mmCIF file with all atom_site columns, C-alpha atoms and ligand atoms in Angstrom:
data_model
loop_
_atom_site.group_PDB
_atom_site.id
_atom_site.type_symbol
_atom_site.label_atom_id
_atom_site.label_alt_id
_atom_site.label_comp_id
_atom_site.label_asym_id
_atom_site.label_entity_id
_atom_site.label_seq_id
_atom_site.pdbx_PDB_ins_code
_atom_site.Cartn_x
_atom_site.Cartn_y
_atom_site.Cartn_z
_atom_site.occupancy
_atom_site.B_iso_or_equiv
_atom_site.pdbx_formal_charge
_atom_site.auth_seq_id
_atom_site.auth_comp_id
_atom_site.auth_asym_id
_atom_site.auth_atom_id
_atom_site.pdbx_PDB_model_num
ATOM   1  C  CA  . MET A 1 1  ? -19.880 -22.685 13.373 1.00 0.00 ? 6   MET A CA  1
ATOM   2  C  CA  . PRO A 1 2  ? -22.510 -20.360 11.903 1.00 0.00 ? 7   PRO A CA  1
ATOM   3  C  CA  . ALA A 1 3  ? -24.036 -17.738 14.147 1.00 0.00 ? 8   ALA A CA  1
ATOM   4  C  CA  . PHE A 1 4  ? -26.752 -19.161 16.320 1.00 0.00 ? 9   PHE A CA  1
ATOM   5  C  CA  . LYS A 1 5  ? -30.276 -17.850 16.114 1.00 0.00 ? 10  LYS A CA  1
ATOM   6  C  CA  . CYS A 1 6  ? -32.937 -19.472 18.269 1.00 0.00 ? 11  CYS A CA  1
ATOM   7  C  CA  . HIS A 1 7  ? -36.063 -20.195 16.257 1.00 0.00 ? 12  HIS A CA  1
ATOM   8  C  CA  . VAL A 1 8  ? -38.229 -19.889 19.374 1.00 0.00 ? 13  VAL A CA  1
ATOM   9  C  CA  . CYS A 1 9  ? -37.072 -16.761 21.193 1.00 0.00 ? 14  CYS A CA  1
ATOM   10 C  CA  . GLY A 1 10 ? -34.596 -15.237 18.750 1.00 0.00 ? 15  GLY A CA  1
ATOM   11 C  CA  . GLY A 1 11 ? -31.757 -15.520 21.247 1.00 0.00 ? 16  GLY A CA  1
ATOM   12 C  CA  . GLU A 1 12 ? -28.322 -15.377 19.687 1.00 0.00 ? 17  GLU A CA  1
ATOM   13 C  CA  . SER A 1 13 ? -26.213 -17.351 22.110 1.00 0.00 ? 18  SER A CA  1
ATOM   14 C  CA  . ALA A 1 14 ? -26.225 -21.053 22.782 1.00 0.00 ? 19  ALA A CA  1
ATOM   15 C  CA  . THR A 1 15 ? -24.171 -23.678 24.530 1.00 0.00 ? 20  THR A CA  1
ATOM   16 C  CA  . ASP A 1 16 ? -23.011 -26.853 22.845 1.00 0.00 ? 21  ASP A CA  1
ATOM   17 C  CA  . GLN A 1 17 ? -24.283 -29.818 24.809 1.00 0.00 ? 22  GLN A CA  1
ATOM   18 C  CA  . PHE A 1 18 ? -25.035 -33.475 24.353 1.00 0.00 ? 23  PHE A CA  1
ATOM   19 C  CA  . VAL A 1 19 ? -28.715 -34.264 24.729 1.00 0.00 ? 24  VAL A CA  1
ATOM   20 C  CA  . SER A 1 20 ? -31.013 -37.283 24.655 1.00 0.00 ? 25  SER A CA  1
ATOM   21 C  CA  . GLU A 1 21 ? -34.132 -37.449 22.550 1.00 0.00 ? 26  GLU A CA  1
ATOM   22 C  CA  . VAL A 1 22 ? -37.029 -39.877 22.685 1.00 0.00 ? 27  VAL A CA  1
ATOM   23 C  CA  . MET A 1 23 ? -38.773 -40.441 19.391 1.00 0.00 ? 28  MET A CA  1
ATOM   24 C  CA  . ASP A 1 24 ? -41.214 -42.795 17.761 1.00 0.00 ? 29  ASP A CA  1
ATOM   25 C  CA  . VAL A 1 25 ? -39.903 -44.928 14.942 1.00 0.00 ? 30  VAL A CA  1
ATOM   26 C  CA  . GLU A 1 26 ? -42.423 -47.102 13.130 1.00 0.00 ? 31  GLU A CA  1
ATOM   27 C  CA  . GLY A 1 27 ? -44.435 -47.659 16.292 1.00 0.00 ? 32  GLY A CA  1
ATOM   28 C  CA  . ARG A 1 28 ? -41.422 -48.210 18.523 1.00 0.00 ? 33  ARG A CA  1
ATOM   29 C  CA  . ARG A 1 29 ? -40.299 -45.672 21.038 1.00 0.00 ? 34  ARG A CA  1
ATOM   30 C  CA  . VAL A 1 30 ? -36.571 -45.212 20.999 1.00 0.00 ? 35  VAL A CA  1
ATOM   31 C  CA  . MET A 1 31 ? -34.116 -43.019 22.796 1.00 0.00 ? 36  MET A CA  1
ATOM   32 C  CA  . VAL A 1 32 ? -31.017 -41.605 21.198 1.00 0.00 ? 37  VAL A CA  1
ATOM   33 C  CA  . GLN A 1 33 ? -28.334 -40.438 23.566 1.00 0.00 ? 38  GLN A CA  1
ATOM   34 C  CA  . HIS A 1 34 ? -25.276 -38.280 23.129 1.00 0.00 ? 39  HIS A CA  1
ATOM   35 C  CA  . ILE A 1 35 ? -26.722 -36.085 20.405 1.00 0.00 ? 40  ILE A CA  1
ATOM   36 C  CA  . PRO A 1 36 ? -24.612 -32.986 19.811 1.00 0.00 ? 41  PRO A CA  1
ATOM   37 C  CA  . ALA A 1 37 ? -26.953 -30.015 20.039 1.00 0.00 ? 42  ALA A CA  1
ATOM   38 C  CA  . GLN A 1 38 ? -27.003 -26.315 20.653 1.00 0.00 ? 43  GLN A CA  1
ATOM   39 C  CA  . VAL A 1 39 ? -29.096 -25.281 23.625 1.00 0.00 ? 44  VAL A CA  1
ATOM   40 C  CA  . CYS A 1 40 ? -30.378 -21.719 23.677 1.00 0.00 ? 45  CYS A CA  1
ATOM   41 C  CA  . ASN A 1 41 ? -29.014 -19.784 26.630 1.00 0.00 ? 46  ASN A CA  1
ATOM   42 C  CA  . ARG A 1 42 ? -32.251 -17.864 26.976 1.00 0.00 ? 47  ARG A CA  1
ATOM   43 C  CA  . CYS A 1 43 ? -35.085 -20.389 26.629 1.00 0.00 ? 48  CYS A CA  1
ATOM   44 C  CA  . SER A 1 44 ? -33.294 -23.775 26.640 1.00 0.00 ? 49  SER A CA  1
ATOM   45 C  CA  . GLU A 1 45 ? -34.692 -24.706 23.250 1.00 0.00 ? 50  GLU A CA  1
ATOM   46 C  CA  . THR A 1 46 ? -32.593 -27.515 21.797 1.00 0.00 ? 51  THR A CA  1
ATOM   47 C  CA  . SER A 1 47 ? -31.406 -27.131 18.244 1.00 0.00 ? 52  SER A CA  1
ATOM   48 C  CA  . ILE A 1 48 ? -29.998 -30.098 16.343 1.00 0.00 ? 53  ILE A CA  1
ATOM   49 C  CA  . SER A 1 49 ? -28.261 -29.604 13.039 1.00 0.00 ? 54  SER A CA  1
ATOM   50 C  CA  . ARG A 1 50 ? -29.729 -30.942 9.819  1.00 0.00 ? 55  ARG A CA  1
ATOM   51 C  CA  . GLU A 1 51 ? -26.722 -33.185 9.348  1.00 0.00 ? 56  GLU A CA  1
ATOM   52 C  CA  . THR A 1 52 ? -27.065 -34.629 12.841 1.00 0.00 ? 57  THR A CA  1
ATOM   53 C  CA  . THR A 1 53 ? -30.804 -35.132 12.339 1.00 0.00 ? 58  THR A CA  1
ATOM   54 C  CA  . GLU A 1 54 ? -30.056 -37.125 9.212  1.00 0.00 ? 59  GLU A CA  1
ATOM   55 C  CA  . ARG A 1 55 ? -27.492 -39.259 11.046 1.00 0.00 ? 60  ARG A CA  1
ATOM   56 C  CA  . ILE A 1 56 ? -30.089 -39.976 13.747 1.00 0.00 ? 61  ILE A CA  1
ATOM   57 C  CA  . ARG A 1 57 ? -32.661 -40.904 11.123 1.00 0.00 ? 62  ARG A CA  1
ATOM   58 C  CA  . LEU A 1 58 ? -30.306 -43.421 9.530  1.00 0.00 ? 63  LEU A CA  1
ATOM   59 C  CA  . LEU A 1 59 ? -29.266 -44.786 12.910 1.00 0.00 ? 64  LEU A CA  1
ATOM   60 C  CA  . VAL A 1 60 ? -32.761 -45.508 14.202 1.00 0.00 ? 65  VAL A CA  1
ATOM   61 C  CA  . HIS A 1 61 ? -33.981 -46.853 10.880 1.00 0.00 ? 66  HIS A CA  1
ATOM   62 C  CA  . GLY A 1 62 ? -31.586 -49.744 10.881 1.00 0.00 ? 67  GLY A CA  1
ATOM   63 C  CA  . ALA A 1 63 ? -28.021 -48.570 10.364 1.00 0.00 ? 68  ALA A CA  1
ATOM   64 C  CA  . GLY A 1 64 ? -27.285 -48.979 14.052 1.00 0.00 ? 69  GLY A CA  1
ATOM   65 C  CA  . SER A 1 65 ? -28.124 -51.314 16.897 1.00 0.00 ? 70  SER A CA  1
ATOM   66 C  CA  . PRO A 1 66 ? -29.344 -50.199 20.307 1.00 0.00 ? 71  PRO A CA  1
ATOM   67 C  CA  . VAL A 1 67 ? -26.659 -50.254 22.950 1.00 0.00 ? 72  VAL A CA  1
ATOM   68 C  CA  . ARG A 1 68 ? -29.220 -51.382 25.514 1.00 0.00 ? 73  ARG A CA  1
ATOM   69 C  CA  . THR A 1 69 ? -32.926 -51.646 26.208 1.00 0.00 ? 74  THR A CA  1
ATOM   70 C  CA  . VAL A 1 70 ? -34.456 -49.942 29.226 1.00 0.00 ? 75  VAL A CA  1
ATOM   71 C  CA  . PRO A 1 71 ? -37.993 -49.937 30.601 1.00 0.00 ? 76  PRO A CA  1
ATOM   72 C  CA  . LEU A 1 72 ? -39.757 -46.665 29.944 1.00 0.00 ? 77  LEU A CA  1
ATOM   73 C  CA  . GLU A 1 73 ? -42.189 -45.101 32.377 1.00 0.00 ? 78  GLU A CA  1
ATOM   74 C  CA  . VAL A 1 74 ? -44.749 -43.040 30.569 1.00 0.00 ? 79  VAL A CA  1
ATOM   75 C  CA  . PHE A 1 75 ? -46.553 -40.231 32.308 1.00 0.00 ? 80  PHE A CA  1
ATOM   76 C  CA  . GLU A 1 76 ? -49.471 -38.267 31.000 1.00 0.00 ? 81  GLU A CA  1
ATOM   77 C  CA  . LEU A 1 77 ? -50.572 -34.927 32.315 1.00 0.00 ? 82  LEU A CA  1
ATOM   78 C  CA  . ALA A 1 78 ? -54.317 -35.323 32.309 1.00 0.00 ? 83  ALA A CA  1
HETATM 79 ZN ZN1 . ZN  B 2 .  ? -34.364 -19.446 22.656 1.00 0.00 ? 170 ZN  B ZN1 1
#
């Protein structure tokens, strides 16, 4: 694995974790779970590799099917 360098705080250590991301895809809001990511030990910024990002893009644009549908509560900080 190449040396980690946080693009937010410049921290150089991270922990490999699985994260969930919510994203908008053609007007739908979808969640992708179990994304392998590096989480900065200093500021908790999540970094997802280019390869993984591409896999997610293919998945949510039709290569995969959702494992389930859940209601989503949306909050807005006014
Ligand atoms: Zn950081």
